[in-house]
PDB file of C-alpha atoms in Angstrom:
ATOM      1  CA  MET A   1    -143.481-115.483  24.103  1.00 36.00           C
ATOM      2  CA  SER A   2    -142.498-112.061  25.803  1.00 36.00           C
ATOM      3  CA  SER A   3    -139.657-111.674  23.466  1.00 39.00           C
ATOM      4  CA  PHE A   4    -141.882-110.341  20.870  1.00 42.00           C
ATOM      5  CA  GLY A   5    -143.095-106.604  20.812  1.00 46.00           C
ATOM      6  CA  ASN A   6    -146.597-105.909  21.951  1.00 50.00           C
ATOM      7  CA  LYS A   7    -147.457-103.284  19.324  1.00 53.00           C
ATOM      8  CA  TYR A   8    -145.982-104.941  16.265  1.00 57.00           C
ATOM      9  CA  GLY A   9    -148.733-107.065  15.297  1.00 65.00           C
ATOM     10  CA  SER A  10    -151.745-104.571  15.482  1.00 77.00           C
ATOM     11  CA  ALA A  11    -154.533-105.693  13.093  1.00 81.00           C
ATOM     12  CA  THR A  12    -156.368-102.425  13.782  1.00 83.00           C
ATOM     13  CA  VAL A  13    -153.280-100.233  12.508  1.00 81.00           C
ATOM     14  CA  THR A  14    -152.760-102.634   9.461  1.00 80.00           C
ATOM     15  CA  LEU A  15    -156.347-102.390   8.359  1.00 82.00           C
ATOM     16  CA  VAL A  16    -156.706 -98.552   8.908  1.00 85.00           C
ATOM     17  CA  TYR A  17    -153.382 -98.124   6.942  1.00 82.00           C
ATOM     18  CA  ALA A  18    -154.583-100.724   4.375  1.00 82.00           C
ATOM     19  CA  ALA A  19    -157.826 -98.572   3.872  1.00 85.00           C
ATOM     20  CA  PHE A  20    -155.903 -95.347   3.258  1.00 87.00           C
ATOM     21  CA  GLU A  21    -153.427 -97.079   0.978  1.00 85.00           C
ATOM     22  CA  GLY A  22    -156.245 -98.362  -1.267  1.00 83.00           C
ATOM     23  CA  LEU A  23    -157.565 -94.532  -1.347  1.00 86.00           C
ATOM     24  CA  PHE A  24    -154.042 -93.502  -2.383  1.00 85.00           C
ATOM     25  CA  VAL A  25    -153.486 -96.122  -4.954  1.00 84.00           C
ATOM     26  CA  GLY A  26    -156.833 -95.406  -6.615  1.00 82.00           C
ATOM     27  CA  GLY A  27    -156.128 -91.590  -6.527  1.00 81.00           C
ATOM     28  CA  ILE A  28    -152.675 -91.907  -7.814  1.00 80.00           C
ATOM     29  CA  SER A  29    -153.763 -94.441 -10.483  1.00 80.00           C
ATOM     30  CA  LEU A  30    -156.314 -92.066 -11.768  1.00 78.00           C
ATOM     31  CA  MET A  31    -153.942 -89.321 -11.743  1.00 76.00           C
ATOM     32  CA  LEU A  32    -150.889 -91.054 -13.358  1.00 70.00           C
ATOM     33  CA  SER A  33    -152.989 -92.982 -15.987  1.00 69.00           C
ATOM     34  CA  GLY A  34    -154.668 -90.044 -17.415  1.00 67.00           C
ATOM     35  CA  TRP A  35    -158.275 -91.331 -16.604  1.00 61.00           C
ATOM     36  CA  MET A  36    -159.315 -88.102 -15.205  1.00 52.00           C
ATOM     37  CA  VAL A  37    -158.670 -86.311 -18.355  1.00 50.00           C
ATOM     38  CA  GLY A  38    -160.367 -88.921 -20.787  1.00 54.00           C
ATOM     39  CA  ASP A  39    -157.390 -91.106 -21.717  1.00 57.00           C
ATOM     40  CA  ALA A  40    -158.828 -94.208 -23.451  1.00 57.00           C
ATOM     41  CA  ASP A  41    -155.792 -96.337 -22.434  1.00 69.00           C
ATOM     42  CA  ALA A  42    -156.098 -95.530 -18.863  1.00 73.00           C
ATOM     43  CA  GLY A  43    -157.475 -98.973 -17.968  1.00 77.00           C
ATOM     44  CA  ALA A  44    -154.714-100.762 -19.947  1.00 81.00           C
ATOM     45  CA  LEU A  45    -152.116 -98.649 -18.128  1.00 83.00           C
ATOM     46  CA  ILE A  46    -153.417 -99.671 -14.820  1.00 85.00           C
ATOM     47  CA  GLY A  47    -153.708-103.388 -15.782  1.00 87.00           C
ATOM     48  CA  GLN A  48    -150.140-103.237 -17.103  1.00 91.00           C
ATOM     49  CA  ALA A  49    -148.962-101.807 -13.689  1.00 89.00           C
ATOM     50  CA  VAL A  50    -151.002-104.360 -11.699  1.00 91.00           C
ATOM     51  CA  LEU A  51    -149.801-107.225 -13.801  1.00 95.00           C
ATOM     52  CA  GLY A  52    -146.203-105.942 -13.381  1.00 95.00           C
ATOM     53  CA  THR A  53    -146.442-105.787  -9.728  1.00 95.00           C
ATOM     54  CA  ILE A  54    -147.817-109.243  -9.422  1.00 95.00           C
ATOM     55  CA  GLY A  55    -145.065-110.379 -11.757  1.00 97.00           C
ATOM     56  CA  VAL A  56    -142.367-108.700  -9.564  1.00 97.00           C
ATOM     57  CA  PHE A  57    -143.874-109.983  -6.268  1.00 96.00           C
ATOM     58  CA  VAL A  58    -144.104-113.734  -7.658  1.00 97.00           C
ATOM     59  CA  GLY A  59    -140.615-113.368  -9.193  1.00 97.00           C
ATOM     60  CA  MET A  60    -139.055-112.221  -6.190  1.00 97.00           C
ATOM     61  CA  LEU A  61    -140.755-115.018  -3.978  1.00 96.00           C
ATOM     62  CA  VAL A  62    -139.104-117.526  -6.556  1.00 97.00           C
ATOM     63  CA  VAL A  63    -135.723-115.896  -5.880  1.00 97.00           C
ATOM     64  CA  TYR A  64    -136.220-115.992  -2.066  1.00 96.00           C
ATOM     65  CA  ARG A  65    -137.333-119.561  -1.944  1.00 95.00           C
ATOM     66  CA  THR A  66    -134.583-120.910  -4.219  1.00 96.00           C
ATOM     67  CA  GLY A  67    -132.134-118.912  -2.271  1.00 93.00           C
ATOM     68  CA  ALA A  68    -130.728-117.380  -5.470  1.00 95.00           C
ATOM     69  CA  ILE A  69    -130.210-114.173  -3.159  1.00 94.00           C
ATOM     70  CA  ARG A  70    -129.543-114.418   0.415  1.00 94.00           C
ATOM     71  CA  VAL A  71    -130.907-111.813   2.900  1.00 96.00           C
ATOM     72  CA  THR A  72    -127.843-111.041   4.957  1.00 96.00           C
ATOM     73  CA  PRO A  73    -127.297-108.052   7.226  1.00 96.00           C
ATOM     74  CA  LYS A  74    -124.952-106.680   4.525  1.00 97.00           C
ATOM     75  CA  PHE A  75    -127.643-106.881   1.916  1.00 97.00           C
ATOM     76  CA  THR A  76    -130.219-105.192   4.264  1.00 96.00           C
ATOM     77  CA  ARG A  77    -127.852-102.576   4.916  1.00 97.00           C
ATOM     78  CA  MET A  78    -127.154-101.847   1.278  1.00 97.00           C
ATOM     79  CA  LEU A  79    -130.841-101.712   0.720  1.00 97.00           C
ATOM     80  CA  VAL A  80    -131.675 -99.434   3.601  1.00 97.00           C
ATOM     81  CA  GLY A  81    -128.769 -97.005   2.298  1.00 97.00           C
ATOM     82  CA  GLY A  82    -130.291 -97.137  -1.216  1.00 97.00           C
ATOM     83  CA  MET A  83    -133.587 -96.360   0.255  1.00 96.00           C
ATOM     84  CA  ILE A  84    -132.231 -93.571   2.222  1.00 97.00           C
ATOM     85  CA  GLY A  85    -130.432 -92.264  -0.924  1.00 97.00           C
ATOM     86  CA  VAL A  86    -133.928 -92.362  -2.869  1.00 96.00           C
ATOM     87  CA  LEU A  87    -135.346 -90.315   0.092  1.00 96.00           C
ATOM     88  CA  VAL A  88    -132.747 -87.746  -0.376  1.00 97.00           C
ATOM     89  CA  LEU A  89    -133.160 -87.542  -3.860  1.00 96.00           C
ATOM     90  CA  VAL A  90    -136.993 -87.236  -3.709  1.00 94.00           C
ATOM     91  CA  LEU A  91    -136.757 -84.431  -1.113  1.00 95.00           C
ATOM     92  CA  GLY A  92    -134.455 -82.458  -3.335  1.00 94.00           C
ATOM     93  CA  ASN A  93    -136.264 -83.045  -6.365  1.00 93.00           C
ATOM     94  CA  LEU A  94    -139.307 -81.811  -4.350  1.00 92.00           C
ATOM     95  CA  VAL A  95    -137.696 -78.597  -3.176  1.00 93.00           C
ATOM     96  CA  TYR A  96    -136.443 -78.038  -6.782  1.00 93.00           C
ATOM     97  CA  GLY A  97    -140.018 -78.461  -8.082  1.00 90.00           C
ATOM     98  CA  LEU A  98    -141.232 -75.802  -5.269  1.00 91.00           C
ATOM     99  CA  VAL A  99    -138.858 -73.436  -6.270  1.00 92.00           C
ATOM    100  CA  THR A 100    -138.904 -73.767  -9.963  1.00 91.00           C
ATOM    101  CA  GLY A 101    -142.490 -74.637 -10.341  1.00 87.00           C
ATOM    102  CA  GLY A 102    -141.784 -77.695 -12.506  1.00 84.00           C
ATOM    103  CA  ALA A 103    -141.733 -81.457 -11.865  1.00 83.00           C
ATOM    104  CA  GLY A 104    -137.955 -81.770 -11.413  1.00 87.00           C
ATOM    105  CA  PRO A 105    -135.554 -84.018 -13.205  1.00 90.00           C
ATOM    106  CA  LEU A 106    -136.632 -87.150 -11.138  1.00 91.00           C
ATOM    107  CA  ARG A 107    -140.182 -86.817 -12.367  1.00 86.00           C
ATOM    108  CA  ASP A 108    -140.560 -84.990 -15.650  1.00 87.00           C
ATOM    109  CA  GLY A 109    -140.552 -88.023 -17.766  1.00 87.00           C
ATOM    110  CA  GLY A 110    -136.954 -87.495 -19.198  1.00 91.00           C
ATOM    111  CA  VAL A 111    -134.199 -90.052 -19.213  1.00 94.00           C
ATOM    112  CA  ILE A 112    -132.972 -89.248 -15.700  1.00 94.00           C
ATOM    113  CA  ALA A 113    -136.789 -89.804 -14.448  1.00 93.00           C
ATOM    114  CA  ILE A 114    -136.904 -93.269 -16.281  1.00 95.00           C
ATOM    115  CA  LEU A 115    -133.699 -94.324 -14.700  1.00 96.00           C
ATOM    116  CA  PHE A 116    -134.819 -93.355 -11.276  1.00 96.00           C
ATOM    117  CA  SER A 117    -137.892 -95.242 -11.670  1.00 95.00           C
ATOM    118  CA  LEU A 118    -135.994 -98.150 -12.555  1.00 97.00           C
ATOM    119  CA  VAL A 119    -133.900 -97.857  -9.442  1.00 97.00           C
ATOM    120  CA  CYS A 120    -136.951 -97.411  -7.337  1.00 96.00           C
ATOM    121  CA  ILE A 121    -138.520-100.592  -8.833  1.00 97.00           C
ATOM    122  CA  ALA A 122    -135.357-102.501  -8.175  1.00 97.00           C
ATOM    123  CA  LEU A 123    -135.146-101.317  -4.494  1.00 97.00           C
ATOM    124  CA  GLY A 124    -138.774-102.184  -4.165  1.00 96.00           C
ATOM    125  CA  ALA A 125    -138.211-105.657  -5.533  1.00 97.00           C
ATOM    126  CA  MET A 126    -135.368-106.241  -3.214  1.00 97.00           C
ATOM    127  CA  SER A 127    -137.489-104.984  -0.350  1.00 96.00           C
ATOM    128  CA  PHE A 128    -139.793-108.044  -0.787  1.00 96.00           C
ATOM    129  CA  LEU A 129    -136.826-110.162  -0.065  1.00 96.00           C
ATOM    130  CA  VAL A 130    -136.422-108.488   3.296  1.00 95.00           C
ATOM    131  CA  ASP A 131    -140.221-109.067   3.965  1.00 94.00           C
ATOM    132  CA  PHE A 132    -140.185-112.498   3.088  1.00 95.00           C
ATOM    133  CA  ASP A 133    -137.122-113.165   5.244  1.00 95.00           C
ATOM    134  CA  GLN A 134    -138.786-111.203   8.161  1.00 92.00           C
ATOM    135  CA  ALA A 135    -141.822-113.586   7.745  1.00 91.00           C
ATOM    136  CA  ASP A 136    -139.665-116.721   7.591  1.00 93.00           C
ATOM    137  CA  SER A 137    -137.862-115.491  10.876  1.00 92.00           C
ATOM    138  CA  LEU A 138    -140.926-114.998  12.626  1.00 90.00           C
ATOM    139  CA  VAL A 139    -142.236-118.411  11.703  1.00 88.00           C
ATOM    140  CA  ARG A 140    -138.893-120.145  12.819  1.00 91.00           C
ATOM    141  CA  ALA A 141    -138.841-118.342  15.989  1.00 91.00           C
ATOM    142  CA  GLY A 142    -142.368-119.609  16.784  1.00 90.00           C
ATOM    143  CA  ALA A 143    -143.786-115.890  16.916  1.00 84.00           C
ATOM    144  CA  PRO A 144    -147.475-115.735  17.813  1.00 86.00           C
ATOM    145  CA  SER A 145    -149.783-115.667  14.901  1.00 81.00           C
ATOM    146  CA  LYS A 146    -150.660-111.884  15.495  1.00 82.00           C
ATOM    147  CA  MET A 147    -147.316-110.869  14.334  1.00 85.00           C
ATOM    148  CA  ALA A 148    -148.517-111.965  10.862  1.00 85.00           C
ATOM    149  CA  TRP A 149    -150.203-108.430  10.968  1.00 86.00           C
ATOM    150  CA  GLY A 150    -146.937-106.749  10.948  1.00 85.00           C
ATOM    151  CA  VAL A 151    -145.527-108.582   8.050  1.00 87.00           C
ATOM    152  CA  ALA A 152    -148.722-107.953   6.260  1.00 87.00           C
ATOM    153  CA  LEU A 153    -148.150-104.252   6.568  1.00 87.00           C
ATOM    154  CA  GLY A 154    -144.563-104.342   5.390  1.00 88.00           C
ATOM    155  CA  LEU A 155    -145.680-106.464   2.266  1.00 91.00           C
ATOM    156  CA  ALA A 156    -148.655-104.091   1.618  1.00 89.00           C
ATOM    157  CA  VAL A 157    -146.340-100.974   1.694  1.00 90.00           C
ATOM    158  CA  THR A 158    -143.760-102.628  -0.581  1.00 94.00           C
ATOM    159  CA  LEU A 159    -146.655-103.546  -2.966  1.00 93.00           C
ATOM    160  CA  VAL A 160    -147.843-100.115  -3.096  1.00 91.00           C
ATOM    161  CA  TRP A 161    -144.497 -98.580  -3.608  1.00 92.00           C
ATOM    162  CA  LEU A 162    -143.706-100.844  -6.297  1.00 95.00           C
ATOM    163  CA  TYR A 163    -147.141-100.553  -7.990  1.00 93.00           C
ATOM    164  CA  THR A 164    -146.881 -96.656  -8.026  1.00 91.00           C
ATOM    165  CA  GLU A 165    -143.217 -96.817  -9.419  1.00 93.00           C
ATOM    166  CA  ILE A 166    -144.253 -99.187 -12.183  1.00 94.00           C
ATOM    167  CA  LEU A 167    -147.346 -97.031 -13.240  1.00 89.00           C
ATOM    168  CA  ARG A 168    -145.204 -93.921 -13.036  1.00 89.00           C
ATOM    169  CA  LEU A 169    -142.696 -95.740 -15.332  1.00 92.00           C
ATOM    170  CA  LEU A 170    -145.443 -96.749 -17.735  1.00 89.00           C
ATOM    171  CA  SER A 171    -146.870 -93.130 -17.690  1.00 84.00           C
ATOM    172  CA  TYR A 172    -143.687 -91.864 -19.020  1.00 87.00           C
ATOM    173  CA  PHE A 173    -143.887 -94.021 -21.991  1.00 85.00           C
ATOM    174  CA  ARG A 174    -147.394 -93.275 -22.613  1.00 77.00           C
ATOM    175  CA  ASP A 175    -146.572 -89.557 -22.896  1.00 62.00           C
TER     176      ASP A 175
END
């Protein structure tokens, strides 16, 4: 199967990345939940974010398996366009925050921040569809089993993004 790239399915890269993602998720969970400042509801907030992430994952798997939403090149282009838009907004918000010293409108917990988090959660959920389609395509093409590491990496990135956005949204309502 020389048609598949040699570097895509690296177990080492995936496992090292997963380890760093675990540290990131733990740190962001502590910060956003208020655990570090003694909030008694921190464990509940983290639990809700985990349940929400699992629920979205399972829901999108059902949506994909039933064919309710098909992953087409147009769908993928729109999703990538949305992600680029989010990246531009986040970078703009970062610059705004650095200049003003505040969190910026996308992360201050206001209405705009809540709407932005909902958009990010929707994009993260739709990203699962692309990840599932990629796995299906590799299986149909008879890809070597080591290619599963690349799919696992994509799923892990999407899971962490979705979890952090759900946790951030929940933290807005806690405040």
